[in-house]
Every structure is written in C-alpha cells, then in structure tokens.
Tab-separated table of C-alpha atoms in Angstrom:
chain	number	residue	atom	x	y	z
I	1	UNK	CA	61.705	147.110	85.888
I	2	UNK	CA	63.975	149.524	88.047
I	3	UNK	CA	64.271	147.847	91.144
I	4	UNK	CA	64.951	144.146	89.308
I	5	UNK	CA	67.849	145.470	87.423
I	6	UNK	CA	69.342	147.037	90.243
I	7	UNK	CA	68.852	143.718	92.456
I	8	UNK	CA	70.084	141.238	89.459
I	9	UNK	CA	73.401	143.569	89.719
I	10	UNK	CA	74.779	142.978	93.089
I	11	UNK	CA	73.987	139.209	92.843
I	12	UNK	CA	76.517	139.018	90.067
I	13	UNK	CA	79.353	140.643	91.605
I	14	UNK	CA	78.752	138.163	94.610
I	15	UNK	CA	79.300	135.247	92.234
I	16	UNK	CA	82.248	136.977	90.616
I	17	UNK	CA	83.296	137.242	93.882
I	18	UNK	CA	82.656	133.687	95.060
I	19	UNK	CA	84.525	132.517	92.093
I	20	UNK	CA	87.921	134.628	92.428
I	21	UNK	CA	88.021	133.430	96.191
I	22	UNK	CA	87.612	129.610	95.194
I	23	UNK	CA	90.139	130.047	92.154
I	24	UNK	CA	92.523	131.838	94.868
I	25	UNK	CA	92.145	129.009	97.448
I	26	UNK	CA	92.585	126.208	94.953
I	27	UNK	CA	96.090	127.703	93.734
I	28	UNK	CA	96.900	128.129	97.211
I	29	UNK	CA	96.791	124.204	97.654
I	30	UNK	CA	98.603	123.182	94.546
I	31	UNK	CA	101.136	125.615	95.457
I	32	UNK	CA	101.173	123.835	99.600
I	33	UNK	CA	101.361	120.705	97.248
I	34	UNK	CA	104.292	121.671	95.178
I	35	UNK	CA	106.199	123.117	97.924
I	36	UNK	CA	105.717	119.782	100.258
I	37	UNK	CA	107.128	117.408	97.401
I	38	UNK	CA	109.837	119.720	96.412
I	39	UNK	CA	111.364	120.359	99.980
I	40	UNK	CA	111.254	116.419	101.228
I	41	UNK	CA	114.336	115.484	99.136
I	42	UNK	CA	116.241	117.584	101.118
I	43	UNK	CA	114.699	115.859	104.439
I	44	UNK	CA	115.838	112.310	103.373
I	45	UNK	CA	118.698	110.500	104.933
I	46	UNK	CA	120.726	110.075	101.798
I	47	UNK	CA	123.580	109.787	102.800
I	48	UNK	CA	126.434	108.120	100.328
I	49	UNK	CA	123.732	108.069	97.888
I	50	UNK	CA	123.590	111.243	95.344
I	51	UNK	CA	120.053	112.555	95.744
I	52	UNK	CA	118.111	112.295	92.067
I	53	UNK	CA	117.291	116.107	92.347
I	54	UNK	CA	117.461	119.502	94.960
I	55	UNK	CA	114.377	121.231	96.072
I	56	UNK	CA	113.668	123.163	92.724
I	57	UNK	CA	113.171	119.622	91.329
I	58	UNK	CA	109.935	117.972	91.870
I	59	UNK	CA	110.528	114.081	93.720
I	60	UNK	CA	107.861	112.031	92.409
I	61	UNK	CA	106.549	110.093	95.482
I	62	UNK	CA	107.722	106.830	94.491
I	63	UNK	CA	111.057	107.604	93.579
I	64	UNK	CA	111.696	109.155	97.189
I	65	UNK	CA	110.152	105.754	98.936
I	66	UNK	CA	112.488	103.687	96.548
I	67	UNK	CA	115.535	105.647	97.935
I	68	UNK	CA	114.668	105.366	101.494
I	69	UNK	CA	113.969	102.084	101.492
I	70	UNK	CA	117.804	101.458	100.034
I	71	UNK	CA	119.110	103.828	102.539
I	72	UNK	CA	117.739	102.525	105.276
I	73	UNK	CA	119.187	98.608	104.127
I	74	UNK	CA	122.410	99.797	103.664
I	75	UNK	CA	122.439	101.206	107.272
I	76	UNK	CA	121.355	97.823	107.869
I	77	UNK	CA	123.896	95.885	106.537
I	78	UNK	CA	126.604	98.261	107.473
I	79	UNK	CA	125.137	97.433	111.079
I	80	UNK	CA	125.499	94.107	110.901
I	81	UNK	CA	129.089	93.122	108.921
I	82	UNK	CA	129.069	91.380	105.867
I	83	UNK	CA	125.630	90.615	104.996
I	84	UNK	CA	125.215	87.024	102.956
I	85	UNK	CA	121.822	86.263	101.157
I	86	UNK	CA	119.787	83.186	102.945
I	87	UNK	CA	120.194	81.250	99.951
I	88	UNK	CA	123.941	81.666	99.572
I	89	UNK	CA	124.333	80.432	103.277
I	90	UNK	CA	122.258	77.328	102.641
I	91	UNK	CA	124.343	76.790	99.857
I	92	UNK	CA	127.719	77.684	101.989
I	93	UNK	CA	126.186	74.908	104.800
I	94	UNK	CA	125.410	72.033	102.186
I	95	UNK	CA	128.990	71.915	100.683
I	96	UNK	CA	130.564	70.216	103.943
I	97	UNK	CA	127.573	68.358	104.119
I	98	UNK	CA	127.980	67.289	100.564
I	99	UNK	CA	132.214	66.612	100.905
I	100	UNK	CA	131.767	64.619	104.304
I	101	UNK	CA	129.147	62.054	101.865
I	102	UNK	CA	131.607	61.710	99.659
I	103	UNK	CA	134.624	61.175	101.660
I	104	UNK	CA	132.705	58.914	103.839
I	105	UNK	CA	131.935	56.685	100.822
I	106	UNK	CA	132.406	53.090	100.732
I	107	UNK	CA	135.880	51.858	99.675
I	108	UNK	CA	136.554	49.904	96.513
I	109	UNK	CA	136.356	46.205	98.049
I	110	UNK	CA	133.122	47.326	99.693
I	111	UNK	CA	131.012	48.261	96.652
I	112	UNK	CA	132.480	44.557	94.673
I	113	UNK	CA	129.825	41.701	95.292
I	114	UNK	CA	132.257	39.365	96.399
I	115	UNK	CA	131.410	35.591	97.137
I	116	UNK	CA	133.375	33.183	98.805
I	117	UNK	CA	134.883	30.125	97.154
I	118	UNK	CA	137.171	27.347	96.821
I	119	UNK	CA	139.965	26.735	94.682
I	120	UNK	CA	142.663	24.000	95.211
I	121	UNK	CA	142.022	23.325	98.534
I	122	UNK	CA	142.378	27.368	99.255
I	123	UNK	CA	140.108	29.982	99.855
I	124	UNK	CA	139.134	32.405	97.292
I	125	UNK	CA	137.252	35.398	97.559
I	126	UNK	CA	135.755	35.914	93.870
I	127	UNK	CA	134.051	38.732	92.362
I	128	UNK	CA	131.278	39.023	90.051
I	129	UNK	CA	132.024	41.461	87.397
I	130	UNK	CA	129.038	41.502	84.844
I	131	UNK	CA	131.030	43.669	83.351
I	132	UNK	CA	133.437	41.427	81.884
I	133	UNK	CA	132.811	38.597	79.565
I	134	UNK	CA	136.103	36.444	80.477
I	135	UNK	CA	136.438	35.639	83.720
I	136	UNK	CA	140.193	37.173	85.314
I	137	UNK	CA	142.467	35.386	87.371
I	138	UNK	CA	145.293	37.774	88.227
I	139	UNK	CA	149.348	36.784	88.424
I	140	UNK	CA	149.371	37.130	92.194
I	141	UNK	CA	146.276	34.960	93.083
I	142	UNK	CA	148.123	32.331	90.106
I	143	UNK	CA	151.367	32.219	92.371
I	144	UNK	CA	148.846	31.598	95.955
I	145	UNK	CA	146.892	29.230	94.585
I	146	UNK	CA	149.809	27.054	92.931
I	147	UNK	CA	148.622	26.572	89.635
I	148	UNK	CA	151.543	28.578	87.770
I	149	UNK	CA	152.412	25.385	86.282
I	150	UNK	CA	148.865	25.311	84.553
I	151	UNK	CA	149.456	28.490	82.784
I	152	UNK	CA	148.880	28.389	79.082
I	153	UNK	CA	149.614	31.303	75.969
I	154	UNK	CA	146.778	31.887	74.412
I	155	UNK	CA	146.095	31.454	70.831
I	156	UNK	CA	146.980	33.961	68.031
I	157	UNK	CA	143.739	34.813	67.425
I	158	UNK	CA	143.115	35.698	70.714
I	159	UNK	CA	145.944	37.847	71.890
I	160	UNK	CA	144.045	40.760	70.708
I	161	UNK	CA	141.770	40.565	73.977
I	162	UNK	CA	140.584	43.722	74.838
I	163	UNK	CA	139.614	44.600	78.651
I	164	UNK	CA	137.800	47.311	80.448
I	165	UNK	CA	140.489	47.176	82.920
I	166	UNK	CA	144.107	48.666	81.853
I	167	UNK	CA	145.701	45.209	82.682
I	168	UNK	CA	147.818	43.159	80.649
I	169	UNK	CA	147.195	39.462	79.744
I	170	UNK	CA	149.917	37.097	79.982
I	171	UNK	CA	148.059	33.549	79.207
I	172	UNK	CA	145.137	31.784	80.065
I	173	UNK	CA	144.051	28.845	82.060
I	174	UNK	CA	141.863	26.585	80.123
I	175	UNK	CA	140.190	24.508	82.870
I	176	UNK	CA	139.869	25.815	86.878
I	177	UNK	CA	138.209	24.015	89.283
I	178	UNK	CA	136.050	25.621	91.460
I	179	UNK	CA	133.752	24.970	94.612
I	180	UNK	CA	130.888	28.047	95.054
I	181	UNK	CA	129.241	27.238	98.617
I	182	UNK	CA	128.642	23.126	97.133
I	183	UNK	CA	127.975	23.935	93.525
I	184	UNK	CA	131.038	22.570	91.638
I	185	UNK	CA	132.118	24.884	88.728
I	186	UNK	CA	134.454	24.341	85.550
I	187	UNK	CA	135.812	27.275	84.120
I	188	UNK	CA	138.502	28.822	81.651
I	189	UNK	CA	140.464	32.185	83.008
I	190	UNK	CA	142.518	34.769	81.532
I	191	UNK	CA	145.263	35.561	83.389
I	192	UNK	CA	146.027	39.179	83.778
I	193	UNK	CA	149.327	40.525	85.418
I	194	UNK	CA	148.548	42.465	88.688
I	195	UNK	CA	149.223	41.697	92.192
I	196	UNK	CA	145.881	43.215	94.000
I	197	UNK	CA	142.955	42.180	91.667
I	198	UNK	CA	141.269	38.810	92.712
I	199	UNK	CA	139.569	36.173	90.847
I	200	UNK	CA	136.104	37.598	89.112
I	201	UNK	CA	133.825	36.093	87.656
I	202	UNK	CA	132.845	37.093	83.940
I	203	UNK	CA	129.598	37.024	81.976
I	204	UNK	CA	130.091	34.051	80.157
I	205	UNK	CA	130.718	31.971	83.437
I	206	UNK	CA	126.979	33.450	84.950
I	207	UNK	CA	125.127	33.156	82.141
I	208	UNK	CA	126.300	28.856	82.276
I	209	UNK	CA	125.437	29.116	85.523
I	210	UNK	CA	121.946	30.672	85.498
I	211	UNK	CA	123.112	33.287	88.183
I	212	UNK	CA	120.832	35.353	89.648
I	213	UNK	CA	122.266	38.584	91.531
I	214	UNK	CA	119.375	39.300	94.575
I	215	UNK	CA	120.810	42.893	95.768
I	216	UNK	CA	117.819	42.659	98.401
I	217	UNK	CA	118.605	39.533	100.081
I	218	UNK	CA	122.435	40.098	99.427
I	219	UNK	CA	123.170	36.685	97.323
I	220	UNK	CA	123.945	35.246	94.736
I	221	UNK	CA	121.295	32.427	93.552
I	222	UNK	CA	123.694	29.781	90.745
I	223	UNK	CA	123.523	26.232	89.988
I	224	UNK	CA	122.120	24.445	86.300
I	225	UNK	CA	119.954	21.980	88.304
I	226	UNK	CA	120.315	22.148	92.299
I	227	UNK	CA	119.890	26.055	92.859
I	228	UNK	CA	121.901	27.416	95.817
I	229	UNK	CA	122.104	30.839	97.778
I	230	UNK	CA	125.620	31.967	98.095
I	231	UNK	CA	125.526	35.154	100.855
I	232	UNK	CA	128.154	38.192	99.275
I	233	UNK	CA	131.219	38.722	101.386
C-alpha cells in the first residue's frame, strides 16, 4: 500500500503537466492565427480604396480577397484607358451596321409593284395599291395622257371620298380604257390633284379582274377568262 500511493502520485503531476503544455501550445496557435489575419490588411495594395479596418481589426478572409481582386482591376483598367464592357462594344459596332441598312433601303418607286400598261396609245406605268378601293389617276398623268377633256365632278354623294393618301380629289373619270400586257380593261378613276403620283390600281378594279399578286415569280396573274402573267416593272 506504500509504494502504490507514492507511484500513483508522480503519474498525476505528469498528466497535469502534459495538459498545461498542450493548453499552452494551442493558445500559442490561435494567437499565430490572430496575429496573421490582423497584420495582412496592412500588406494589401489598397491604394485609393479606404481599407475596411487597421491591424487591431480582424479582416475576415473573404473580405480581404474581395478587395484585392477590385484593386488589382482598377490597376487594370487604369492600364489600359477607358475600359468599355464587351457587350457595350458589340452594341457600339451594330449601330453603323444597323444605320447603313437603313439608309441603303430601297427607294419609294422600288418597293411599288408597278406593271406596265397602255392607255391612249401611251405608256403607263400603273401601280397596284391593294390598299385603295378606287383606283387614282393623278392631275399630271390626266394632262400626259390627253384625256382632260374626259374629266367629270363627281356626284354629291360622293364628294365625301375619303383617301389614305393626303390628296385632294378634283373629279372622276367614269370610263378609261386600258391595255394590261393584251388583257383589255374598263375602268372608272378618281382623279386626285398631284403632279408625281401615277395611275394605281384600286381594290375594286383587282377583285373584277381576278388578280393574283405572285411576289415569288414577280407578276401579276389578271384576266376573267384568258389568264395572263404581267412581269412588275
């Protein structure tokens, strides 16, 4: 019983021991810890930034990666001038692209289907307008063709026209006489006052004429009986 309690003794100091050492040498690392995240804020390249804390203040490690990552693109972008996002210089490249399409547009005359016909021994480029339900014969074309004489003021009722084209009507012709390719045609026209519109062919006029507009082929398929292709101008 003597020499057990006097060998049990020492054994417990050497654990006490054991145990202050290990408690010593973990607070040693948390403190190498501490002092390693507290100090690299002040080893950053911040400069022109304002740093979030000083060395007292702990820098979490994400925070500090954040911040270098911004200094080190502005750096960039101070190296290389005025820095434009690839998406705004895509856009900045498809707006000449997209002005030179529209400038180089057709014109007017070029986006009419225009047909070529005959009208009092003279040639007469017509267009068909299915948006109009009257066909148009303007004052100038009138005055070419000779047929001022044939000029007529149109009935009360129907002086009230209304147009989708600002123009003005001054009368109608009741009956023109008109070759398309060899299919003869009999028409009425208002006559509008302008001196650049040509002859155009309305609704009313197609529809008699069982006109079919083939945007493929580029022609114009009329006639009530004997069907004939008329190629656009």
């Amino acid at each position: 019983m003597f020499y057990s309690g006097i060998l049990t003794e020492p054994s417990r100091k050497e654990v006490e021991i054991r145990e202050a050492a290990s408690l010593r040498q973990q607070r040693r690392m948390k403190q190498a810890v501490q002092f390693i995240h507290k100090d690299s804020a002040d080893l950053l390249p911040l400069d022109g930034l304002k740093k979030l804390g000083t060395s007292k203040d702990t820098q979490p490690h994400n925070i500090l990666q954040k911040r270098l990552m911004e200094t080190n693109l502005s750096k960039l972008r101070s190296s290389r001038g005025n820095w434009t996002p690839k998406s705004d210089i895509s856009a900045q490249t498809n707006k000449p692209n997209q002005t030179k399409l529209g400038s180089s547009g057709k014109t007017e005359d070029e986006e009419l289907i225009i047909v070529s016909c005959q009208c009092a021994g003279k040639e007469l480029k017509a267009v068909v307008d299915t948006g109009l339900q009257h066909n148009l014969l303007s004052s100038a074309c009138l005055d070419r063709l000779g047929l001022k004489e044939h000029l007529k003021a149109l009935p009360d009722e129907d002086e009230m026209i209304s147009l989708p084209y600002k123009v003005k009507v001054i009368g109608q012709i009741e009956c023109l006489a008109l070759t398309v390719g060899a299919v003869p045609v009999e028409c009425a026209a208002l006559v509008v006052e302008d001196n650049e519109k040509p002859f155009s062919f309305g609704l009313q006029t197609l529809r008699s004429l069982k006109c079919v507009i083939n945007m493929e082929k580029q022609h114009l398929v009329l006639g009530k009986t004997d069907r004939e292709e008329i190629p656009f101008v």
